Amino acid sequence: MSEFQQVAELSDFGGADRISVFFDDRSVVVVRVENALYAVEDVCSHDGQPLTDGVVENCSIECPRHGARFDLATGRPLCMPAVESIRVYSAKIEGTQVLLKAP
Amino acid sequence: MASAVASTPGPVSVAAAGFDEHAFLTHLATRDEPAWLTERRRAAFDEYQRLLRTPLAQEEWKRVDVRGLQPGKFSVSPSGDAPQQIQTLLENRTEFAGAVSHVDGRRVESRLAASLAARGVLFGSLEEVAKASGELLRSRLFSVVDPRSDRFAAWHAAFLTGGTVLYVPRNVIVDEPLYSLIGLDRAGAADMSHTLIVLEEGAQATLLEETASTRPDTPGLHVGSVELIVGPGARLRYVQLQNWNQQTWHLAHQAGRVERDGSLQWTVAGIGARLAHIHQDVILAGPGASGEVNGATFATDRQVLSYYTQQTHQAPHTHSDLLYKDVLRDEARVIWRGMIRVEPGAQKTDGYQRNDSLLLSPDCRADAIPGLEIEADDVRCTHGATAGRVDADQVFYLMCRGISRYEAMHMIVEGFFHGIYDRIAVEAVRQTLSLAVERKLGIGT
């Protein structure tokens, strides 16, 4: 059973709504949406490239290249061209620390 | 293991930590080499620092995620002595006329049959040849691979740890193959070795090169380069078997230039590495030049093996034939981006490229992107790519004859690779690849 591990400081967000971290041997994008924190594998299941710079809207992230959208809470694809889910991580903030747990 | 990365990096972000100016000067102080080589290193280091601030080429790198590469965890100067021996797949499989071995960037063996040395053949470590025959090296080193082409090429050129050099004079034929080993032993060791082969007019030689790790779980880094210079009418067979452990990063620029009526047979086998990216160029520079490229890749677990190949036809009546075959399992990924480029005036060119992928699991992924860029109007250039799962009927057919599912899969994978084996004339290489495949499938020992 995996445990939560610190991956970043809250201050790493700066003014941005997301940070990229390397966790569980994978690239992960951690996104703040209002008061909630989400973390998904930073790789689009359609073209295998990063989602980092994608638009975040309605609790989903859009692939900046072909427009696939993924639900940040479940990792499920919401529209074509993606048909496969992406990995989702449990994320939380404790004090000033950002913590993730592998699925 | 978790580590924070600077917020929203570009598609590829590689920090200089561990290979900064202090590390460079420390590395330079350990070298005993000609002034011209030191000057080239300095120029390459300046270029490396500049290129670190420049994004990598989007088309080449967008499918290869190197954000997990942390250069600060690796060093070109690990302390302690390198081991004298490494268990390898190729060594002792046949008689070699000479052998050069490096471990953790340091030479541990260098030998050549006296009869070949007497005929003017040079085969040794880069530092040996740089000292003994510096002028020969000076005009050839980095004449095919440009250290300014990207940050990895510059990084390699600045922190060069040595490598293997083969020089065969005019009309000298080396019948027995030669052997080169690049090994990694200690955790965090970086190898920046360079392989340079020069065949003068009418010469012939075969070099079998292997990369290997001493342990299955030590992180390693290889930022390497291969330059193959095939003179007019010369014939070179070069094999590189990449067999690192699955904690090793392998980044390489490899290029071969073939002159008039010369012939290059180049075989690349990718078995190991956590992530490998090879930029491979075959340049057919003289009329009648011919290049055959064979690639055999078997990726498992979460390996990422990437090939960016280019067959460049610069002269008329040139011929190139590339065949890459990939087998993938688990969550592995293989990327092949191939280009045939025909320059203006290279009429009557015959170019071919093909990539076949066999997918053994639902979660693996193969990306094959062939391309043609043709600026001549009387050529024949074709390409193709296939990807597919193992045919259940084939497995059923074999199992009906009393063969276990495991052995049936082995036979199918072996059969898939046979198209490559048939093109490799060296029996030792065929046997070694077959053994490597067995081990990957969990059958061999």
Coordinates of C-alpha atoms in Angstrom, one line a residue:
Chain A
M1 CA 0.0 0.0 0.0
S2 CA 1.6 3.3 -1.1
E3 CA 1.8 6.3 1.1
F4 CA 1.5 10.0 0.5
Q5 CA 4.8 11.6 -0.4
Q6 CA 5.8 15.2 -0.6
V7 CA 6.5 16.2 -4.2
A8 CA 6.6 20.0 -4.0
E9 CA 6.0 23.1 -1.8
L10 CA 2.8 25.1 -2.2
S11 CA 5.0 28.0 -3.1
D12 CA 6.2 26.1 -6.2
F13 CA 2.9 27.0 -7.8
G14 CA 3.8 30.7 -7.7
G15 CA 1.0 32.4 -9.6
A16 CA 0.2 29.4 -11.8
D17 CA -2.6 26.9 -11.4
R18 CA -0.3 23.8 -12.0
I19 CA 3.1 22.4 -11.5
S20 CA 4.9 19.5 -13.1
V21 CA 6.5 16.9 -10.9
F22 CA 8.3 13.6 -11.3
F23 CA 6.6 11.0 -9.1
D24 CA 6.3 7.2 -9.1
D25 CA 8.8 7.2 -12.0
R26 CA 6.4 9.3 -14.1
S27 CA 5.8 12.8 -15.1
V28 CA 2.7 14.1 -13.3
V29 CA 0.9 17.4 -13.6
V30 CA -0.6 18.7 -10.3
V31 CA -3.5 21.1 -10.9
R32 CA -5.3 23.4 -8.5
V33 CA -8.9 24.1 -9.3
E34 CA -10.4 26.5 -6.8
N35 CA -9.8 24.8 -3.5
A36 CA -9.3 21.3 -4.8
L37 CA -6.0 19.6 -5.9
Y38 CA -5.8 17.1 -8.7
A39 CA -2.9 15.1 -10.1
V40 CA -2.8 13.1 -13.3
E41 CA -0.1 11.5 -15.4
D42 CA 1.3 14.2 -17.7
V43 CA 1.0 12.2 -20.9
C44 CA -2.0 12.3 -23.3
S45 CA -3.2 8.7 -24.0
H46 CA -3.8 9.7 -27.6
D47 CA -0.4 11.0 -28.8
G48 CA 1.8 10.1 -25.8
Q49 CA 3.0 13.7 -25.3
P50 CA 2.7 16.1 -22.3
L51 CA -0.6 17.7 -21.2
T52 CA 1.2 20.3 -19.1
D53 CA 0.3 23.3 -21.2
G54 CA -3.3 22.3 -21.8
V55 CA -6.3 24.4 -21.0
V56 CA -8.0 23.5 -17.6
E57 CA -11.7 24.1 -17.6
N58 CA -14.6 22.5 -15.8
C59 CA -12.3 20.1 -13.9
S60 CA -10.8 18.8 -17.1
I61 CA -7.5 19.3 -18.9
E62 CA -7.3 19.6 -22.7
C63 CA -4.4 18.2 -24.7
P64 CA -2.8 21.2 -26.4
R65 CA -2.2 19.4 -29.6
H66 CA -5.3 17.5 -30.7
G67 CA -8.0 18.7 -28.3
A68 CA -8.6 15.5 -26.3
R69 CA -10.0 16.3 -22.8
F70 CA -9.5 14.3 -19.6
D71 CA -11.4 14.4 -16.4
L72 CA -8.9 15.5 -13.7
A73 CA -10.8 13.6 -11.0
T74 CA -11.1 10.2 -12.8
G75 CA -8.6 10.4 -15.7
R76 CA -11.3 9.4 -18.2
P77 CA -11.3 10.8 -21.7
L78 CA -14.2 13.1 -22.3
C79 CA -13.8 13.5 -26.0
M80 CA -12.0 12.2 -29.1
P81 CA -9.3 11.6 -30.2
A82 CA -8.4 10.0 -26.8
V83 CA -10.2 6.8 -26.0
E84 CA -8.1 5.6 -23.0
S85 CA -7.9 6.9 -19.5
I86 CA -4.8 8.5 -18.0
R87 CA -3.4 7.6 -14.6
V88 CA -4.8 9.5 -11.6
Y89 CA -3.0 10.2 -8.3
S90 CA -4.5 11.1 -4.9
A91 CA -3.3 14.6 -4.1
K92 CA -3.5 16.7 -0.9
I93 CA -2.0 19.7 0.8
E94 CA -0.6 19.5 4.3
G95 CA 0.7 22.8 5.7
T96 CA 2.9 24.1 2.9
Q97 CA 3.5 20.7 1.4
V98 CA 2.0 19.2 -1.7
L99 CA 1.7 15.4 -1.3
L100 CA 0.8 12.6 -3.8
K101 CA 0.0 9.0 -3.5
A102 CA 0.4 6.4 -6.2
P103 CA -2.8 4.6 -7.3
Chain B
M1 CA 10.9 8.4 -5.2
A2 CA 9.6 11.8 -5.8
S3 CA 11.2 15.0 -7.0
A4 CA 9.9 18.4 -7.8
V5 CA 10.5 19.8 -11.2
A6 CA 10.4 23.5 -12.0
S7 CA 6.8 24.6 -12.7
T8 CA 5.6 24.1 -16.2
P9 CA 8.8 23.2 -18.1
G10 CA 8.9 23.1 -21.9
P11 CA 8.3 19.8 -23.6
V12 CA 11.9 18.7 -22.8
S13 CA 13.8 20.2 -19.9
V14 CA 17.3 19.0 -19.0
A15 CA 19.2 20.9 -16.4
A16 CA 22.9 21.3 -16.5
A17 CA 23.5 20.3 -12.8
G18 CA 26.3 17.8 -12.5
F19 CA 27.8 18.9 -15.8
D20 CA 28.3 22.6 -15.0
E21 CA 31.5 24.5 -15.6
H22 CA 33.2 23.3 -12.5
A23 CA 32.5 19.7 -13.5
F24 CA 33.8 20.4 -17.0
L25 CA 37.0 21.9 -15.7
T26 CA 37.5 19.0 -13.3
H27 CA 37.0 16.6 -16.1
L28 CA 39.4 18.5 -18.3
A29 CA 42.1 18.4 -15.7
T30 CA 42.0 14.5 -15.7
R31 CA 42.6 14.3 -19.4
D32 CA 46.0 13.8 -21.1
E33 CA 45.3 14.6 -24.7
P34 CA 46.4 16.9 -27.6
A35 CA 45.6 20.6 -27.4
W36 CA 43.3 20.5 -30.4
L37 CA 41.0 18.1 -28.7
T38 CA 40.9 20.2 -25.5
E39 CA 40.1 23.2 -27.6
R40 CA 37.2 21.3 -29.3
R41 CA 35.9 20.3 -25.9
R42 CA 35.9 24.0 -24.8
A43 CA 34.0 25.0 -27.9
A44 CA 31.6 22.1 -27.4
F45 CA 31.0 23.1 -23.7
D46 CA 30.2 26.7 -24.7
E47 CA 27.8 25.3 -27.3
Y48 CA 26.3 22.9 -24.7
Q49 CA 25.5 25.8 -22.4
R50 CA 24.0 27.8 -25.2
L51 CA 21.9 24.8 -26.4
L52 CA 20.6 24.2 -22.9
R53 CA 18.7 27.4 -23.2
T54 CA 17.4 26.4 -26.7
P55 CA 14.4 24.1 -27.0
L56 CA 15.1 20.7 -28.6
A57 CA 13.8 20.1 -32.1
Q58 CA 10.1 19.6 -31.7
E59 CA 9.7 16.9 -34.4
E60 CA 12.5 14.8 -33.0
W61 CA 11.8 15.0 -29.3
K62 CA 8.0 15.6 -28.9
R63 CA 7.4 11.9 -28.4
V64 CA 10.3 11.3 -26.2
D65 CA 9.8 12.4 -22.6
V66 CA 13.2 13.0 -20.9
R67 CA 11.8 15.1 -18.1
G68 CA 12.8 12.3 -15.7
L69 CA 16.5 12.6 -16.6
Q70 CA 18.3 14.3 -13.8
P71 CA 21.9 14.9 -15.0
G72 CA 22.9 15.9 -11.4
K73 CA 22.6 12.2 -10.4
F74 CA 25.4 11.2 -12.8
S75 CA 29.0 11.9 -13.1
V76 CA 31.8 11.2 -15.6
S77 CA 34.3 10.7 -12.9
P78 CA 33.1 8.1 -10.4
S79 CA 35.7 7.2 -7.8
G80 CA 37.2 3.8 -7.4
D81 CA 38.6 1.3 -9.9
A82 CA 36.5 -0.1 -12.8
P83 CA 36.2 -3.9 -12.9
Q84 CA 38.3 -5.7 -15.4
Q85 CA 35.6 -8.1 -16.6
I86 CA 31.9 -7.7 -17.5
Q87 CA 29.7 -10.6 -18.4
T88 CA 28.5 -9.9 -22.0
L89 CA 26.4 -11.6 -24.6
L90 CA 28.7 -11.2 -27.5
E91 CA 32.2 -11.7 -26.1
N92 CA 33.7 -15.2 -26.5
R93 CA 31.0 -16.1 -29.0
T94 CA 33.5 -16.0 -31.8
E95 CA 37.2 -15.3 -32.5
F96 CA 37.9 -11.6 -32.6
A97 CA 41.0 -10.1 -34.2
G98 CA 41.0 -7.4 -31.6
A99 CA 39.1 -6.0 -28.7
V100 CA 38.7 -2.6 -26.9
S101 CA 36.7 -2.4 -23.7
H102 CA 35.7 0.6 -21.6
V103 CA 33.9 0.5 -18.2
D104 CA 32.5 3.7 -16.6
G105 CA 34.3 5.7 -19.4
R106 CA 37.7 4.2 -18.7
R107 CA 39.7 1.8 -20.9
V108 CA 40.2 -1.6 -19.4
E109 CA 41.4 -3.6 -22.5
S110 CA 42.8 -2.8 -25.9
R111 CA 44.3 -5.4 -28.1
L112 CA 44.8 -6.1 -31.8
A113 CA 46.3 -9.0 -33.7
A114 CA 49.9 -8.2 -34.5
S115 CA 49.4 -9.2 -38.2
L116 CA 46.8 -6.5 -38.6
A117 CA 48.9 -3.8 -36.8
A118 CA 51.7 -4.7 -39.1
R119 CA 49.5 -3.9 -42.1
G120 CA 48.7 -0.4 -40.7
V121 CA 45.4 -1.2 -39.0
L122 CA 44.8 1.0 -35.9
F123 CA 42.3 -0.3 -33.3
G124 CA 42.4 1.1 -29.8
S125 CA 40.9 3.5 -27.4
L126 CA 40.4 7.1 -28.5
E127 CA 43.0 8.5 -26.1
E128 CA 45.6 6.0 -27.3
V129 CA 45.0 6.9 -31.0
A130 CA 44.8 10.6 -30.2
K131 CA 48.2 10.4 -28.7
A132 CA 49.8 8.1 -31.2
S133 CA 48.1 9.3 -34.4
G134 CA 46.5 12.6 -33.5
E135 CA 46.5 14.0 -37.0
L136 CA 44.7 11.1 -38.4
L137 CA 42.0 11.6 -35.8
R138 CA 41.9 15.4 -36.0
S139 CA 40.3 15.6 -39.4
R140 CA 37.9 12.7 -38.8
L141 CA 36.6 13.1 -35.3
F142 CA 33.2 14.9 -35.4
S143 CA 33.4 15.1 -39.2
V144 CA 30.0 13.2 -39.6
V145 CA 28.3 14.0 -36.3
D146 CA 28.0 17.7 -35.7
P147 CA 28.5 18.6 -32.0
R148 CA 26.4 21.7 -32.6
S149 CA 23.3 19.7 -33.7
D150 CA 21.7 19.6 -30.3
R151 CA 22.4 19.8 -26.6
F152 CA 23.1 16.0 -26.3
A153 CA 25.7 16.1 -29.1
A154 CA 27.4 19.1 -27.5
W155 CA 27.2 17.5 -24.1
H156 CA 28.9 14.4 -25.5
A157 CA 31.6 16.4 -27.3
A158 CA 32.5 18.4 -24.2
F159 CA 32.6 15.6 -21.7
L160 CA 33.9 12.9 -24.0
T161 CA 35.3 10.0 -21.9
G162 CA 37.0 8.2 -24.6
G163 CA 35.9 5.5 -27.0
T164 CA 36.9 3.1 -29.7
V165 CA 38.7 4.0 -32.9
L166 CA 39.2 1.7 -35.9
Y167 CA 41.3 2.8 -38.9
V168 CA 41.8 0.4 -41.8
P169 CA 44.2 1.6 -44.5
R170 CA 43.6 1.4 -48.3
N171 CA 42.8 -2.0 -49.7
V172 CA 43.4 -3.8 -46.3
I173 CA 40.8 -6.5 -45.6
V174 CA 40.2 -7.5 -42.0
D175 CA 38.5 -10.9 -42.2
E176 CA 37.9 -11.6 -38.5
P177 CA 35.5 -9.3 -36.7
L178 CA 36.7 -6.9 -34.1
Y179 CA 35.0 -6.3 -30.7
S180 CA 34.2 -3.2 -28.7
L181 CA 32.5 -3.1 -25.3
I182 CA 31.1 -0.1 -23.5
G183 CA 30.3 -1.0 -19.9
L184 CA 28.7 0.7 -17.0
D185 CA 29.4 -0.5 -13.5
R186 CA 28.8 2.0 -10.7
A187 CA 25.6 3.6 -9.8
G188 CA 25.5 7.1 -11.2
A189 CA 28.3 6.5 -13.7
A190 CA 28.1 8.4 -17.0
D191 CA 29.7 7.2 -20.2
M192 CA 30.3 9.6 -23.0
S193 CA 32.1 7.4 -25.4
H194 CA 32.6 7.8 -29.1
T195 CA 33.1 5.1 -31.7
L196 CA 34.9 6.2 -34.8
I197 CA 35.5 3.9 -37.7
V198 CA 37.4 4.9 -40.8
L199 CA 37.8 2.6 -43.8
E200 CA 40.0 3.9 -46.5
E201 CA 39.4 3.1 -50.2
G202 CA 38.8 -0.6 -50.8
A203 CA 39.2 -1.6 -47.1
Q204 CA 36.9 -4.1 -45.4
A205 CA 36.1 -4.7 -41.7
T206 CA 33.5 -5.8 -39.3
L207 CA 33.1 -4.3 -35.8
L208 CA 30.7 -5.8 -33.2
E209 CA 30.0 -3.4 -30.4
E210 CA 28.1 -4.1 -27.3
T211 CA 26.9 -2.0 -24.4
A212 CA 26.3 -3.7 -21.0
S213 CA 25.8 -3.0 -17.3
T214 CA 27.4 -5.1 -14.6
R215 CA 24.3 -5.0 -12.4
P216 CA 20.6 -5.0 -13.2
D217 CA 19.6 -2.1 -11.0
T218 CA 22.3 0.6 -11.0
P219 CA 21.3 3.9 -12.7
G220 CA 23.6 4.8 -15.6
L221 CA 23.8 7.4 -18.3
H222 CA 25.3 7.0 -21.8
V223 CA 25.5 10.1 -24.0
G224 CA 27.4 8.7 -26.9
S225 CA 28.2 9.1 -30.6
V226 CA 29.1 6.8 -33.5
E227 CA 30.8 8.0 -36.7
L228 CA 31.3 5.5 -39.6
I229 CA 33.4 6.8 -42.5
V230 CA 33.3 4.4 -45.4
G231 CA 35.7 5.3 -48.2
P232 CA 35.3 4.6 -51.9
G233 CA 34.7 0.9 -52.6
A234 CA 35.1 0.0 -48.9
R235 CA 32.8 -2.4 -47.1
L236 CA 31.9 -2.0 -43.4
R237 CA 29.7 -4.1 -41.2
Y238 CA 28.9 -2.5 -37.9
V239 CA 26.7 -3.9 -35.2
Q240 CA 25.8 -2.2 -32.0
L241 CA 23.9 -4.3 -29.4
Q242 CA 22.5 -2.0 -26.8
N243 CA 22.0 -4.2 -23.8
W244 CA 22.1 -1.8 -20.8
N245 CA 20.1 -2.5 -17.7
Q246 CA 16.7 -0.9 -17.4
Q247 CA 17.9 1.9 -15.2
T248 CA 20.2 3.4 -17.9
W249 CA 19.6 6.4 -20.1
H250 CA 21.0 6.0 -23.6
L251 CA 21.2 9.1 -25.8
A252 CA 23.2 8.9 -29.0
H253 CA 24.0 10.6 -32.2
Q254 CA 25.1 8.0 -34.8
A255 CA 26.0 8.7 -38.4
G256 CA 27.7 6.9 -41.3
R257 CA 29.0 8.5 -44.5
V258 CA 29.5 6.2 -47.5
E259 CA 31.6 7.3 -50.5
R260 CA 31.5 6.2 -54.1
D261 CA 30.7 2.5 -54.5
G262 CA 31.2 1.9 -50.8
S263 CA 28.9 -0.2 -48.7
L264 CA 27.7 0.0 -45.1
Q265 CA 25.7 -2.7 -43.3
W266 CA 24.6 -1.3 -40.0
T267 CA 22.7 -3.3 -37.4
V268 CA 21.3 -1.8 -34.3
A269 CA 19.8 -4.0 -31.6
G270 CA 17.9 -2.3 -28.7
I271 CA 17.3 -4.6 -25.8
G272 CA 18.1 -2.6 -22.7
A273 CA 17.9 0.9 -21.3
R274 CA 15.2 2.7 -19.4
L275 CA 15.0 5.3 -22.2
A276 CA 17.0 5.3 -25.4
H277 CA 16.9 7.8 -28.1
I278 CA 19.2 7.3 -31.1
H279 CA 19.5 9.9 -33.9
Q280 CA 20.8 7.7 -36.7
D281 CA 21.9 9.2 -40.1
V282 CA 23.1 7.3 -43.1
I283 CA 24.6 9.6 -45.7
L284 CA 25.2 8.2 -49.2
A285 CA 27.7 10.7 -50.4
G286 CA 29.2 9.2 -53.5
P287 CA 27.7 7.6 -56.7
G288 CA 26.9 3.9 -56.2
A289 CA 27.1 4.1 -52.4
S290 CA 24.9 1.6 -50.6
G291 CA 23.6 1.5 -47.0
E292 CA 21.6 -1.3 -45.3
V293 CA 20.2 -0.6 -41.9
N294 CA 18.8 -3.3 -39.7
G295 CA 17.1 -2.6 -36.4
A296 CA 15.9 -5.2 -33.9
T297 CA 14.2 -3.9 -30.7
F298 CA 12.6 -5.8 -27.9
A299 CA 11.1 -3.5 -25.2
T300 CA 9.4 -4.7 -22.1
D301 CA 8.2 -3.2 -18.7
R302 CA 8.2 0.6 -19.0
Q303 CA 11.1 0.9 -21.4
V304 CA 11.0 3.7 -24.0
L305 CA 13.2 3.1 -27.1
S306 CA 13.2 5.7 -29.7
Y307 CA 14.9 5.9 -33.1
Y308 CA 15.1 8.9 -35.3
T309 CA 16.6 7.7 -38.6
Q310 CA 17.5 9.5 -41.8
Q311 CA 18.8 8.0 -45.1
T312 CA 20.3 10.9 -47.0
H313 CA 21.0 10.4 -50.7
Q314 CA 23.4 13.0 -51.9
A315 CA 24.6 11.4 -55.1
P316 CA 23.1 9.5 -58.0
H317 CA 22.7 5.8 -58.2
T318 CA 22.7 5.3 -54.4
H319 CA 20.8 2.6 -52.6
S320 CA 19.5 2.5 -49.1
D321 CA 17.4 -0.2 -47.4
L322 CA 16.2 0.2 -43.8
L323 CA 14.3 -2.4 -41.8
Y324 CA 13.4 -2.0 -38.2
K325 CA 11.5 -4.7 -36.3
D326 CA 10.2 -4.1 -32.8
V327 CA 8.6 -6.3 -30.3
L328 CA 6.9 -4.7 -27.4
R329 CA 5.4 -6.0 -24.2
D330 CA 4.0 -4.7 -20.9
E331 CA 3.8 -0.9 -20.9
A332 CA 6.8 -0.5 -23.2
R333 CA 6.9 2.1 -26.0
V334 CA 8.9 2.2 -29.2
I335 CA 9.0 5.2 -31.4
W336 CA 10.5 5.1 -34.9
R337 CA 10.6 8.3 -37.0
G338 CA 12.3 7.6 -40.3
M339 CA 13.0 9.9 -43.2
I340 CA 14.4 9.3 -46.7
R341 CA 15.9 12.4 -48.0
V342 CA 17.0 12.7 -51.6
E343 CA 19.0 15.8 -52.5
P344 CA 18.8 17.6 -55.8
G345 CA 20.8 15.7 -58.4
A346 CA 20.7 12.4 -56.6
Q347 CA 18.9 10.8 -59.6
K348 CA 18.3 7.0 -59.9
T349 CA 18.2 6.7 -56.2
D350 CA 16.6 3.6 -54.7
G351 CA 15.5 4.1 -51.1
Y352 CA 13.4 1.9 -48.9
Q353 CA 12.4 2.0 -45.3
R354 CA 10.1 -0.3 -43.3
N355 CA 9.1 -0.7 -39.7
D356 CA 7.2 -3.6 -38.3
S357 CA 5.9 -3.8 -34.7
L358 CA 4.6 -6.8 -32.9
L359 CA 2.6 -5.9 -29.8
L360 CA 2.4 -8.6 -27.1
S361 CA 0.3 -6.7 -24.6
P362 CA -2.6 -4.3 -24.6
D363 CA -0.8 -1.5 -22.8
C364 CA 2.4 -1.2 -25.0
R365 CA 2.6 1.4 -27.7
A366 CA 4.4 1.7 -31.0
D367 CA 4.7 4.9 -33.0
A368 CA 5.9 4.5 -36.6
I369 CA 6.3 7.7 -38.7
P370 CA 8.0 7.1 -42.0
G371 CA 8.6 10.0 -44.3
L372 CA 10.0 11.0 -47.7
E373 CA 11.7 14.3 -48.7
I374 CA 12.6 14.1 -52.3
E375 CA 14.2 16.9 -54.4
A376 CA 15.1 14.8 -57.4
D377 CA 12.7 13.7 -60.1
D378 CA 13.9 10.3 -61.2
V379 CA 14.0 8.1 -58.1
R380 CA 12.4 5.1 -56.5
C381 CA 11.6 5.7 -52.9
T382 CA 9.2 3.6 -50.9
H383 CA 8.3 3.0 -47.3
G384 CA 5.9 1.1 -45.1
A385 CA 5.0 0.4 -41.5
T386 CA 2.9 -2.3 -39.8
A387 CA 1.8 -2.8 -36.3
G388 CA -0.2 -5.7 -34.9
R389 CA -0.9 -8.1 -32.1
V390 CA 0.1 -11.8 -32.1
D391 CA -2.3 -13.8 -34.2
A392 CA -4.3 -16.0 -31.8
D393 CA -4.7 -18.6 -34.5
Q394 CA -0.9 -19.0 -34.7
V395 CA -0.7 -19.5 -31.0
F396 CA -3.6 -22.0 -31.1
Y397 CA -2.0 -23.8 -34.1
L398 CA 1.3 -24.3 -32.2
M399 CA -0.4 -25.3 -28.9
C400 CA -2.4 -28.0 -30.8
R401 CA 1.0 -29.6 -31.5
G402 CA 1.9 -29.9 -27.9
I403 CA 3.9 -26.7 -27.6
S404 CA 3.3 -24.6 -24.5
R405 CA 1.9 -21.1 -24.8
Y406 CA 5.2 -19.7 -23.6
E407 CA 7.2 -21.6 -26.2
A408 CA 4.7 -20.7 -28.9
M409 CA 5.2 -17.0 -28.1
H410 CA 8.9 -17.5 -28.3
M411 CA 8.7 -19.2 -31.7
I412 CA 6.4 -16.4 -33.0
V413 CA 8.8 -13.7 -31.7
E414 CA 11.8 -15.5 -33.1
G415 CA 10.0 -15.9 -36.4
F416 CA 9.2 -12.2 -36.4
F417 CA 12.8 -11.3 -36.0
H418 CA 14.0 -13.7 -38.6
G419 CA 13.6 -11.1 -41.3
I420 CA 16.4 -9.2 -39.5
Y421 CA 18.5 -12.3 -38.7
D422 CA 18.5 -13.3 -42.4
R423 CA 20.1 -10.0 -43.3
I424 CA 22.9 -10.3 -40.8
A425 CA 25.8 -12.2 -42.2
V426 CA 27.6 -12.7 -38.9
E427 CA 26.5 -15.9 -37.2
A428 CA 27.7 -14.7 -33.7
V429 CA 25.3 -11.7 -34.0
R430 CA 22.4 -13.9 -35.0
Q431 CA 23.0 -16.2 -32.0
T432 CA 23.5 -13.3 -29.6
L433 CA 20.3 -11.6 -30.7
S434 CA 18.4 -14.9 -30.4
L435 CA 19.8 -15.4 -26.9
A436 CA 18.8 -11.8 -25.9
V437 CA 15.3 -12.4 -27.1
E438 CA 15.1 -15.6 -25.1
R439 CA 16.2 -13.8 -22.0
K440 CA 13.7 -11.1 -22.5
L441 CA 11.0 -13.7 -22.8
G442 CA 12.2 -15.2 -19.5
I443 CA 13.3 -18.5 -21.2
G444 CA 17.1 -18.2 -21.4
T445 CA 19.5 -17.9 -18.5

